[in-house]
Short mmCIF file of C-alpha atoms in Angstrom, two decimals:
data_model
loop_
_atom_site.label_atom_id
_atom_site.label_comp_id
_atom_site.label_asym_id
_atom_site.label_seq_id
_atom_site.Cartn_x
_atom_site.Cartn_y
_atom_site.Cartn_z
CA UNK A 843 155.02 87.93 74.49
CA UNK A 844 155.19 91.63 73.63
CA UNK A 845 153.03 90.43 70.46
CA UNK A 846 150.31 88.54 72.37
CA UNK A 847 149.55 91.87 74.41
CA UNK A 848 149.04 93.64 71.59
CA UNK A 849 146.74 91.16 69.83
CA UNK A 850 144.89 91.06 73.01
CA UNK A 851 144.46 94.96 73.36
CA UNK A 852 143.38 95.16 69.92
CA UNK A 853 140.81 92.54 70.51
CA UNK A 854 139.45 94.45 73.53
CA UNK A 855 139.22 97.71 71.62
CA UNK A 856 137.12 95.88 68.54
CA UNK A 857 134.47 94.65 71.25
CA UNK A 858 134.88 97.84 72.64
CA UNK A 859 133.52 99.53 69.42
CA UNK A 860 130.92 96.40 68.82
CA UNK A 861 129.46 97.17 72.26
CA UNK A 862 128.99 100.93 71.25
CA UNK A 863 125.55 100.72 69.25
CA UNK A 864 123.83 98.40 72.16
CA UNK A 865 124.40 101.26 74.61
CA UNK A 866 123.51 104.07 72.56
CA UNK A 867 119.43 105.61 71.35
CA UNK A 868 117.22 103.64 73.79
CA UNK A 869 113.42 104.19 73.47
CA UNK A 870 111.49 105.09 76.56
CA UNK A 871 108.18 106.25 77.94
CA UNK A 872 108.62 108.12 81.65
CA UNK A 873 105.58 108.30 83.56
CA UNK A 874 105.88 111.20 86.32
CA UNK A 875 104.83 108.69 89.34
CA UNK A 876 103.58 104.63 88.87
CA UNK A 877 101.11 104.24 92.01
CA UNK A 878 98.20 106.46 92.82
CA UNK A 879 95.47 107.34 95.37
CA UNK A 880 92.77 109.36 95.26
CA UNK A 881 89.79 109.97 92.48
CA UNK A 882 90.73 111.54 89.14
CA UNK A 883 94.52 112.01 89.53
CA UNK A 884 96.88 112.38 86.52
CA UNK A 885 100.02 111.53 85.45
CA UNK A 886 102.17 113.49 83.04
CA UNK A 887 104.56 111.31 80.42
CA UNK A 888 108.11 111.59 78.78
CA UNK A 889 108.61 110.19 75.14
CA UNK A 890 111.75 110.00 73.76
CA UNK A 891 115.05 108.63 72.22
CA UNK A 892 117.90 108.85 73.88
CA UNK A 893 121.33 107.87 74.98
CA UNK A 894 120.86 108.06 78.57
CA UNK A 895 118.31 107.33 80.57
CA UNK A 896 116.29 109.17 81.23
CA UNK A 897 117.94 112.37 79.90
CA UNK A 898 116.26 113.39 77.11
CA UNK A 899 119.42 114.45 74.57
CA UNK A 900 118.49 112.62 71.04
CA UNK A 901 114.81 112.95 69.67
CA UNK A 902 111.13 113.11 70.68
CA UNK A 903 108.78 110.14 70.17
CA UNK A 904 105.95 111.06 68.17
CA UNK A 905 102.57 111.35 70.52
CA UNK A 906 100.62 110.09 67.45
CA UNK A 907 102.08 106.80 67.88
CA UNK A 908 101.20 106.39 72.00
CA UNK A 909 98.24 104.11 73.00
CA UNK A 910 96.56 103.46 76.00
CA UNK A 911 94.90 100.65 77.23
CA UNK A 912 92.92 101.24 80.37
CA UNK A 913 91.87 99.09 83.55
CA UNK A 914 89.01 98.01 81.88
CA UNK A 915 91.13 96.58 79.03
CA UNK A 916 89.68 99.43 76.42
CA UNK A 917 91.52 102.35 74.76
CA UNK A 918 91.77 105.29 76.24
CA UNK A 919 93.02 108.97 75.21
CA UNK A 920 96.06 110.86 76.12
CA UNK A 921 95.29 114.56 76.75
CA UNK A 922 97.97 117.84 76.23
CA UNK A 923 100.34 115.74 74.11
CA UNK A 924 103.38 118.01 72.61
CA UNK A 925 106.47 116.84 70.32
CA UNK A 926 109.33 117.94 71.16
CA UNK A 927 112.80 118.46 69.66
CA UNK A 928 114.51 116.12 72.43
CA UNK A 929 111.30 114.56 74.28
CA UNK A 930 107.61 114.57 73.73
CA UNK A 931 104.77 115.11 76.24
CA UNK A 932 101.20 113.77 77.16
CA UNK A 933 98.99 113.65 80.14
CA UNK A 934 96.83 110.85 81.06
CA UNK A 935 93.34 111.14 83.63
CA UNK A 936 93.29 107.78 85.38
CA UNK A 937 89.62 108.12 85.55
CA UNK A 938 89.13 104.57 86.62
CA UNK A 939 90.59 102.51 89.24
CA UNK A 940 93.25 99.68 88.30
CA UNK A 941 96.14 99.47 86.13
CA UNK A 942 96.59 101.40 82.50
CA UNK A 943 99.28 100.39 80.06
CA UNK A 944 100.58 103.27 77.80
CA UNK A 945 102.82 101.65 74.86
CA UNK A 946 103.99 103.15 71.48
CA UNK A 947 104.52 100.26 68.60
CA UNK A 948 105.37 99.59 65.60
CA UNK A 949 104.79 96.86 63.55
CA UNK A 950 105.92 96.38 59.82
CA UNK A 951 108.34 96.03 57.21
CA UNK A 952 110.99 97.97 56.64
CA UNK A 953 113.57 97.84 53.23
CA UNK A 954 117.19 99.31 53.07
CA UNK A 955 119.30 100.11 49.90
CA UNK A 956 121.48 102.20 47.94
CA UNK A 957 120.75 104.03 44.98
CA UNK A 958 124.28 104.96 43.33
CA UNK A 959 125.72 106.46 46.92
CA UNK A 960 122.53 107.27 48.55
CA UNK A 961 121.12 105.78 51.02
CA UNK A 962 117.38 104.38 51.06
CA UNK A 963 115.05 103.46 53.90
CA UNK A 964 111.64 102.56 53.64
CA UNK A 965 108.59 101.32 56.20
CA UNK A 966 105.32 99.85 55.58
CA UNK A 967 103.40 96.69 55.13
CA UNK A 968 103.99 93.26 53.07
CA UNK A 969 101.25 94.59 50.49
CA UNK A 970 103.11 98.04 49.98
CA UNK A 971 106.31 95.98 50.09
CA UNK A 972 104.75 93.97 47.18
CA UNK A 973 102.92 97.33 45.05
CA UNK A 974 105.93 98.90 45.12
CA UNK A 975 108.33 96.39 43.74
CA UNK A 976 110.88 96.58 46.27
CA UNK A 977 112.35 93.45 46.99
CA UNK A 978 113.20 93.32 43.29
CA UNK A 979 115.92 96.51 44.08
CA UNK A 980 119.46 95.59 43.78
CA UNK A 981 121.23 94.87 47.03
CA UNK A 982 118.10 95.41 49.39
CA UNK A 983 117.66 94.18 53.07
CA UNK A 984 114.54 93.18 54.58
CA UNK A 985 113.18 92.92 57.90
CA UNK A 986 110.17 92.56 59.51
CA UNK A 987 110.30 94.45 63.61
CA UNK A 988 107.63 94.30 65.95
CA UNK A 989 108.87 96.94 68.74
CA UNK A 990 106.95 97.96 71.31
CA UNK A 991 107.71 100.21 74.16
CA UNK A 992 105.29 100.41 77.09
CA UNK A 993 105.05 101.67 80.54
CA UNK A 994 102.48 101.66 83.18
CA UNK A 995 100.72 103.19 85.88
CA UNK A 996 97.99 102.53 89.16
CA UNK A 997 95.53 104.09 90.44
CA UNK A 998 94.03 102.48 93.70
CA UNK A 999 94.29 98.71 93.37
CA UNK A 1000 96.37 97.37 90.57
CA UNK A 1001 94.52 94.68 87.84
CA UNK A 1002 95.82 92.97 85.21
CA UNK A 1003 93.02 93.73 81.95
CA UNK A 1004 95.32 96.03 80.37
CA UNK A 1005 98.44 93.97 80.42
CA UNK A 1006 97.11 90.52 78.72
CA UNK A 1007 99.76 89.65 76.45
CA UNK A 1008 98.96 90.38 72.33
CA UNK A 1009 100.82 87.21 71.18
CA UNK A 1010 102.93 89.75 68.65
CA UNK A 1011 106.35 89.68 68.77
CA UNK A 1012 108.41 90.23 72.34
CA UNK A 1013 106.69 90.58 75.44
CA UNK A 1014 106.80 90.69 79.17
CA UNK A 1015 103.75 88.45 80.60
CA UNK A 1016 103.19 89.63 83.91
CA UNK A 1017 102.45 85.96 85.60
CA UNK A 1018 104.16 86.74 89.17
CA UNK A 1019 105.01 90.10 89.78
CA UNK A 1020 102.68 93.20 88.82
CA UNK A 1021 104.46 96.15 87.35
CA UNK A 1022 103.26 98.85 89.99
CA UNK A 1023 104.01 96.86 92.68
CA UNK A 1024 107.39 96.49 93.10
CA UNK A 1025 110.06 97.14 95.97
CA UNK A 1026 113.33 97.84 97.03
CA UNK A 1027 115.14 94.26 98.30
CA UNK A 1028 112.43 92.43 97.04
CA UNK A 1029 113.28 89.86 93.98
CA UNK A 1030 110.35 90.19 90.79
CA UNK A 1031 110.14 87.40 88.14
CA UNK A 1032 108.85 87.91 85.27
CA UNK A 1033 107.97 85.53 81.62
CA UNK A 1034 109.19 86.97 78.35
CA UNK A 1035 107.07 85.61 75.50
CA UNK A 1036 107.89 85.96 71.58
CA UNK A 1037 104.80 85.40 69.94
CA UNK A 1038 102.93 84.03 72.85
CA UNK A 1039 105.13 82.00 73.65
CA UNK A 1040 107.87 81.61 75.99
CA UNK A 1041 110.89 82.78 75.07
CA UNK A 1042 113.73 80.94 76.59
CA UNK A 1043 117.15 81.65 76.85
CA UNK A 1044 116.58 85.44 75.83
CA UNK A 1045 118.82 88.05 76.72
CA UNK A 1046 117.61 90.84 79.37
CA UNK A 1047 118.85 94.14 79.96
CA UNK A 1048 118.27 96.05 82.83
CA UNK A 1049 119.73 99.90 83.32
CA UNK A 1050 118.93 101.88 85.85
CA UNK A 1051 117.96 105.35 85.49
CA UNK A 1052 120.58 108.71 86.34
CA UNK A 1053 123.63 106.60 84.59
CA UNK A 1054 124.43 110.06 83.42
CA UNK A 1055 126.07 110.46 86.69
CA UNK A 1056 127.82 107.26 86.70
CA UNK A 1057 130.79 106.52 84.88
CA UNK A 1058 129.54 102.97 85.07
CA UNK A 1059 125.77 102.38 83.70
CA UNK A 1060 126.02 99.31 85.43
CA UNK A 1061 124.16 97.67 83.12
CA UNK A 1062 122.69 94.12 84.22
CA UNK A 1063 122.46 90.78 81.49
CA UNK A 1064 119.83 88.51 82.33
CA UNK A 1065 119.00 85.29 80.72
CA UNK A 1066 115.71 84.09 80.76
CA UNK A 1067 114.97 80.09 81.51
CA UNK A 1068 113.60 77.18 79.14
CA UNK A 1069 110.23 79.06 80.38
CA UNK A 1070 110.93 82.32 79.49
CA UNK A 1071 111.28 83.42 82.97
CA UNK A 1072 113.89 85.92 84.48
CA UNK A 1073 114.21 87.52 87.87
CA UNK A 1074 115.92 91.06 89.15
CA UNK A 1075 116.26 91.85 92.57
CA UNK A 1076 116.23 94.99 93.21
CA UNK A 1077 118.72 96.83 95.02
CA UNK A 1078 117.80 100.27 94.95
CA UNK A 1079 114.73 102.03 94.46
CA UNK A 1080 114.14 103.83 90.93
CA UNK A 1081 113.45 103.97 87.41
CA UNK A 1082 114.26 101.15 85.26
CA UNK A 1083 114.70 100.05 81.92
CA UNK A 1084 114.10 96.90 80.67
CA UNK A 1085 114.91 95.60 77.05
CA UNK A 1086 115.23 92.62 75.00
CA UNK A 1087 116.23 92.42 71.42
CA UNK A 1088 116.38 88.95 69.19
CA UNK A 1089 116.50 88.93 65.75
CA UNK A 1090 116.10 85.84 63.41
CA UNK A 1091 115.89 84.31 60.17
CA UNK A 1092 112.39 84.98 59.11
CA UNK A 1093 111.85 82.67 55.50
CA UNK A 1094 112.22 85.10 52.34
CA UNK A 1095 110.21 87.54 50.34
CA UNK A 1096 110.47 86.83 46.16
CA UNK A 1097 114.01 85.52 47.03
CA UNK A 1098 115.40 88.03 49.37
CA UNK A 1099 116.26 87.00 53.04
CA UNK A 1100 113.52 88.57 55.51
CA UNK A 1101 115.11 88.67 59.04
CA UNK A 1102 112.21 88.99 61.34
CA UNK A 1103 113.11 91.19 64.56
CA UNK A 1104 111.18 92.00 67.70
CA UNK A 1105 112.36 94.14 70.55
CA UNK A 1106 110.70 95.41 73.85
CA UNK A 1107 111.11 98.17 76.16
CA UNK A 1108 110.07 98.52 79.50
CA UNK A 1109 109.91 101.60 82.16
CA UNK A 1110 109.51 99.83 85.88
CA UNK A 1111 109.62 102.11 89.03
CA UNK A 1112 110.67 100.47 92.10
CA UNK A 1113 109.21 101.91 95.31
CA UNK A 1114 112.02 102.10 98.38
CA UNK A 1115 111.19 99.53 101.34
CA UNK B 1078 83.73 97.26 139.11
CA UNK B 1079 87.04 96.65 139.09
CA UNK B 1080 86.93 92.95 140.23
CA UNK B 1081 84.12 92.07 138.29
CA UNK B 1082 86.29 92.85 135.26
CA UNK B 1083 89.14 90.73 136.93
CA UNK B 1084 86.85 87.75 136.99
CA UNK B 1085 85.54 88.22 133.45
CA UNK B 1086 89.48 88.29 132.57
CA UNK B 1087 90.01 84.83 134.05
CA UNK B 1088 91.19 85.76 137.43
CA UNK B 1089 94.44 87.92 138.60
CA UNK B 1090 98.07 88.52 137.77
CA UNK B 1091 100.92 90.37 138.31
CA UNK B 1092 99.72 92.91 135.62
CA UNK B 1093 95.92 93.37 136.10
CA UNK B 1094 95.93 94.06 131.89
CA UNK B 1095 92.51 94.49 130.63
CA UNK B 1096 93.91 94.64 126.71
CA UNK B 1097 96.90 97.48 124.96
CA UNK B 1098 97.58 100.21 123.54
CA UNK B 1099 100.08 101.72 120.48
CA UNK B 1100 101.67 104.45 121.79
CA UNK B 1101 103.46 106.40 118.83
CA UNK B 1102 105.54 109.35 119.33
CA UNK B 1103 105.07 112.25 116.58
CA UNK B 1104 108.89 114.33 116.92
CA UNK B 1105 108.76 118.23 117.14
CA UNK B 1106 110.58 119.11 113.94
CA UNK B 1107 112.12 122.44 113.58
CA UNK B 1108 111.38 122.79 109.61
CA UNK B 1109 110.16 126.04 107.97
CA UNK B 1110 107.34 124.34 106.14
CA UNK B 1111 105.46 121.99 108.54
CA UNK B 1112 102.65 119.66 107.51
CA UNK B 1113 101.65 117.21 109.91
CA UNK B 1114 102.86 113.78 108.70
CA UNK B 1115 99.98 111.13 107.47
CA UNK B 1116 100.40 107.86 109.47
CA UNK B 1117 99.41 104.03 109.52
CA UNK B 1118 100.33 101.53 111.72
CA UNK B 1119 98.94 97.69 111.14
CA UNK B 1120 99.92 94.28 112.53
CA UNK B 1121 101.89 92.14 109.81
CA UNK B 1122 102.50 88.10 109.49
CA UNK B 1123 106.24 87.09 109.71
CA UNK B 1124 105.73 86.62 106.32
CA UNK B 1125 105.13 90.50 105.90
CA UNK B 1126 101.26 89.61 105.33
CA UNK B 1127 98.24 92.37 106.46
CA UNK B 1128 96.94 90.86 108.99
CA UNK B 1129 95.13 94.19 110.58
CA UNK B 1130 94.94 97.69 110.33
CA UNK B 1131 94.98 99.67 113.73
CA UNK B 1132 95.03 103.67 112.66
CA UNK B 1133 95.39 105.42 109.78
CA UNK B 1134 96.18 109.54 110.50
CA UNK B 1135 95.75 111.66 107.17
CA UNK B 1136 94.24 114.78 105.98
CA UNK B 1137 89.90 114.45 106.41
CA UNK B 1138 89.72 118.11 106.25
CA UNK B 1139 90.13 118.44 102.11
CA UNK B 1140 87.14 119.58 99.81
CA UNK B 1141 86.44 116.45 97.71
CA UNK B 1142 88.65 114.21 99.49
CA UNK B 1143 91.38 115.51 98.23
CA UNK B 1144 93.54 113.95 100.97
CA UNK B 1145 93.32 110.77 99.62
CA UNK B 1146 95.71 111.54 97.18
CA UNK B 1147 98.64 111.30 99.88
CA UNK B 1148 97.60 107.81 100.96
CA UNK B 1149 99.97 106.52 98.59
CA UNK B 1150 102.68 108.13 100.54
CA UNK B 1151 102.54 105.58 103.07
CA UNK B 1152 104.15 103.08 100.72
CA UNK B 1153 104.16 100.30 102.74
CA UNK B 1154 101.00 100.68 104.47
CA UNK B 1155 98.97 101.75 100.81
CA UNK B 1156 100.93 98.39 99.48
CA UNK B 1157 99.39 96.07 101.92
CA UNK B 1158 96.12 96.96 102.91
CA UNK B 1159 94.98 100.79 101.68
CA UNK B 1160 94.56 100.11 98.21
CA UNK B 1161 92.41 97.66 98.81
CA UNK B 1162 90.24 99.58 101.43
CA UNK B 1163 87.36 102.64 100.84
CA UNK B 1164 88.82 105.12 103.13
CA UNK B 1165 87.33 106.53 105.40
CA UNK B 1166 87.16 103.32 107.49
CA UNK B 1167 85.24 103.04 111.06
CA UNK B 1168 87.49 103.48 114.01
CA UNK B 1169 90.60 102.97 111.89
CA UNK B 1170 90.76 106.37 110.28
CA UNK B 1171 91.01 109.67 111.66
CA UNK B 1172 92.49 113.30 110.79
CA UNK B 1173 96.30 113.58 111.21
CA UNK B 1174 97.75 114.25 115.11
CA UNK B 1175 100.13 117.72 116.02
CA UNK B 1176 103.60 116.49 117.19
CA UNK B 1177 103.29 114.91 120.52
CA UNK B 1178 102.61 111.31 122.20
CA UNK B 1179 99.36 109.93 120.54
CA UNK B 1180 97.43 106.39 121.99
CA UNK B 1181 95.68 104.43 119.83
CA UNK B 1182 93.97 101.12 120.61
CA UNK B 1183 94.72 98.17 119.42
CA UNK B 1184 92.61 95.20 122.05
CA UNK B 1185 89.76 94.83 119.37
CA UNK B 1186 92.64 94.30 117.08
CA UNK B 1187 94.89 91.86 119.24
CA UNK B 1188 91.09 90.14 119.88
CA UNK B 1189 90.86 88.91 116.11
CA UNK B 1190 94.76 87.80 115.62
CA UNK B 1191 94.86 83.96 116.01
CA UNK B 1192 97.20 83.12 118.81
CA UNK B 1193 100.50 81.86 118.14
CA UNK B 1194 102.17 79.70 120.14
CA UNK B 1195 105.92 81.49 120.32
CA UNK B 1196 105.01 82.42 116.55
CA UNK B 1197 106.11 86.39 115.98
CA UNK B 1198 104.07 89.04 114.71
CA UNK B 1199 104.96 92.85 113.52
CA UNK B 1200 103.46 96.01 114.63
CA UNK B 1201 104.37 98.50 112.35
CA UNK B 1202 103.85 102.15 112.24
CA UNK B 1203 105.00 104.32 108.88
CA UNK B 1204 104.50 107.90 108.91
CA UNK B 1205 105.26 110.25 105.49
CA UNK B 1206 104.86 113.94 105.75
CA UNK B 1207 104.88 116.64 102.97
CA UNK B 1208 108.01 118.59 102.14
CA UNK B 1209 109.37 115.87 104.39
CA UNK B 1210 110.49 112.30 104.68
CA UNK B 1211 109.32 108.92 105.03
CA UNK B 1212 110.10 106.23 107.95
CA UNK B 1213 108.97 102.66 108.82
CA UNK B 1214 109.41 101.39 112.32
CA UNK B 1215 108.86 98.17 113.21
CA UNK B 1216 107.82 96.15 116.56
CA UNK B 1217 108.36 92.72 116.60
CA UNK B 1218 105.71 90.86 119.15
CA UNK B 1219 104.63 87.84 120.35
CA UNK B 1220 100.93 87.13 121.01
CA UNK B 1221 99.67 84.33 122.80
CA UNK B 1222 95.98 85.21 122.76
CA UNK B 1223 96.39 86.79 126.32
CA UNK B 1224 100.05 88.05 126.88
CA UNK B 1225 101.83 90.25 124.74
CA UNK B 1226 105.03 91.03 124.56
CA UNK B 1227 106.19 93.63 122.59
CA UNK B 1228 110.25 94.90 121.97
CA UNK B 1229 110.41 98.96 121.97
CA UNK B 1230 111.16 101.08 119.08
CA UNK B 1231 112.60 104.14 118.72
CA UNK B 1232 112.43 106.13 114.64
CA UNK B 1233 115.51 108.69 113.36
CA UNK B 1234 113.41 111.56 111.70
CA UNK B 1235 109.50 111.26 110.70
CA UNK B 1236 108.71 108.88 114.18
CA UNK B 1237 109.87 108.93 117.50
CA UNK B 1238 109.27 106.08 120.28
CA UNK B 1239 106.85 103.96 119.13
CA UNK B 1240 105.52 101.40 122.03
CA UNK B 1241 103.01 98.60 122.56
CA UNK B 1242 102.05 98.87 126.22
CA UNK B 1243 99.55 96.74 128.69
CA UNK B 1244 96.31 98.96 130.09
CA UNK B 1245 96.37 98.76 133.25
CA UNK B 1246 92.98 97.89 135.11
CA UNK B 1247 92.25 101.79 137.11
CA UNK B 1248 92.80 101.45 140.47
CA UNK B 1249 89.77 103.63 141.20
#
């Protein structure tokens, strides 16, 4: 008996430690308010890596790698942007009416290995991968990620140009609910594609922002349906954080295993009632 | 006069009402920084649906409209119907009220809302101030294309009694 209690505690402390990574460096973009009236109005950003959200305590996201896409589905330009040790800034002029997605990707290959003790990371495309030889170094890992992390904002009446879906990699379709529109006690579903298509049976994670101040994030698992869907109701108004990680076998390059990996990163504001 | 507008009514009642009013009830707050508090107050579906817009109080005074920038403040309100409208709009919107009783009309309104027979509408009235807070009441009402009848409301902070209320035909 006294054995089986042991055995059990151990087991609860090695999930314990397994859970550890999933909570810690999440990606986000913070926009300073979601829904706008007015002409010309602005909104001021947040960029960073970090363990909570959204306390900025790990590392700045580069501004360089922040795009916009604006109401009318083109690019537009961040203004003011500053990297920071802990969080980067930018400002965006909603100069046109409708709804602007601000994202920062990336998209490529990456390579991990070990020369004698040290370690080696490397990041860039299949035709780099290829000039430089480096599936042919001893003991290397290879995966492809297509992250993206996006956020978005309103100003007057929402639209829907700047969030059509790219068809790369994860990806919340917004086929029911818009992202600036939603409310306290009000249920949102949304479709989760992996390359444009649904992706059922995904895994959802939903944290709420401030879980500095609680000793429980209260993190929430969803699981999307055979059509990709998933739906959160919300309880409380605030700032949310959406994610969803897979990771899969993804063929080989010149004989080495590619695992192909896609994750996506949402910040949602819900409005109180 | 007055019984000429009786016939065009369809004849007398106990309540001689010729159409209503809103009447919505702006609290005297004892704050340090005091902006008068934008408000909007439209009819809803029971589904939560705009069905009409009766007033919409914010700041008209602003160089370069400047005031619309608050509209958003009215959550609810800038959800359902503002976003969607090019403010100013004709005898909906006006400048913001001082702290007091304020009337509003709402017949031309109640003229355009399909009758429902024992169906239930809203009236509801949000008001958001600066430096301050935010409040939604809510009036539940049915409308039968002549009779209304309206519960009472009363808010906690931003709003104080908010009440739909028959015009009476002037005895003089």
């Amino acid at each position: 008996m006294k054995k089986t209690i042991k055995t059990t505690a151990l087991a609860t402390a090695l999930i314990g430690c397994a859970i550890q990574p999933a909570l810690s460096h999440r990606a986000w973009l913070l926009p300073s308010t979601t829904v706008l009236s007015g002409e010309n109005t602005w909104v001021t950003f947040d960029a960073a890596v970090s363990n909570n959200l959204f306390f900025a305590n790990h590392r700045g996201v580069d501004p360089e790698s922040v795009q916009v896409i604006g109401p009318d589905g083109k690019a537009a330009s961040i203004q003011n942007a500053s990297q920071g040790h802990f969080r980067s800034t930018f400002d965006l002029e909603l100069s046109q009416e409708g709804t602007y997605q601000i994202f920062s990707g990336r998209d490529g290959l990456s390579a991990m290995w070990k020369e004698g003790d040290e370690r080696k990371r490397w990041r860039g495309t299949a035709e780099e991968l290829a000039k430089e030889g480096l599936a042919k170094k001893e003991g290397v890992r290879l995966s492809e990620n297509v992250s993206r992390v996006v956020t978005f904002v309103t100003s007057g009446k929402p639209n829907k140009e700047a969030l059509k879906p790219t068809g790369k990699g994860l990806e919340i379709v917004f086929t029911h609910n818009h992202p600036n529109d939603l409310f306290a006690g009000e249920e949102a579903t949304f479709t989760l594609h992996l390359n444009g298509k649904p992706a059922a049976a995904t895994e959802v994670t939903l944290v709420k922002g401030n879980d500095r101040f609680r000793n429980d994030a209260g993190e929430v698992k969803v699981t999307t349906n055979e059509k990709g869907e998933f739906s959160i109701t919300w309880k409380e108004a605030g700032r949310y954080w959406i994610n969803a990680s897979v990771s899969a076998d993804g063929g080989e390059i010149d004989g080495v295993p590619l695992s192909k990996r896609s994750s996506y990163t949402a910040t949602l504001e819900v409005l109180p009632e | 006069m007055k019984k000429s507008t009786l016939l065009l009514l369809g004849g007398a009642t106990a309540v001689h009402a010729q159409g209503y009013q809103l009447e919505v009830e702006i609290p005297r707050l004892k704050v340090s920084e005091y902006h008068r508090p934008y408000v909007a107050a439209w009819i809803e579906n029971a589904d939560r649906s705009h069905v009409a817009n009766l007033t919409v109080c914010y700041d008209t005074e602003m160089k370069n409209d400047e005031g619309e920038k608050w509209l958003k403040d009215l959550r609810q309100w800038w959800r359902r119907s503002g976003r969607e409208l090019d403010m100013p709009v004709d005898g909906v919107s006006g400048p913001t009220r001082p702290p007091g009783k304020h009337k509003f009309a709402i017949t031309e309104a109640l003229a355009k809302l399909p009758p429902l027979a024992g169906g239930k509408y809203t009236l509801v009235v949000e008001a958001s101030r600066e430096v301050g807070g935010r409040e939604l009441v809510k009036i539940p009402f049915s409308w039968d294309g002549k009779k209304l009848s309206a519960e009472k409301a009363t808010g906690k902070s931003e709003l104080g009694e908010v009440s739909v209320t028959p015009i009476e035909a002037k005895s003089k």
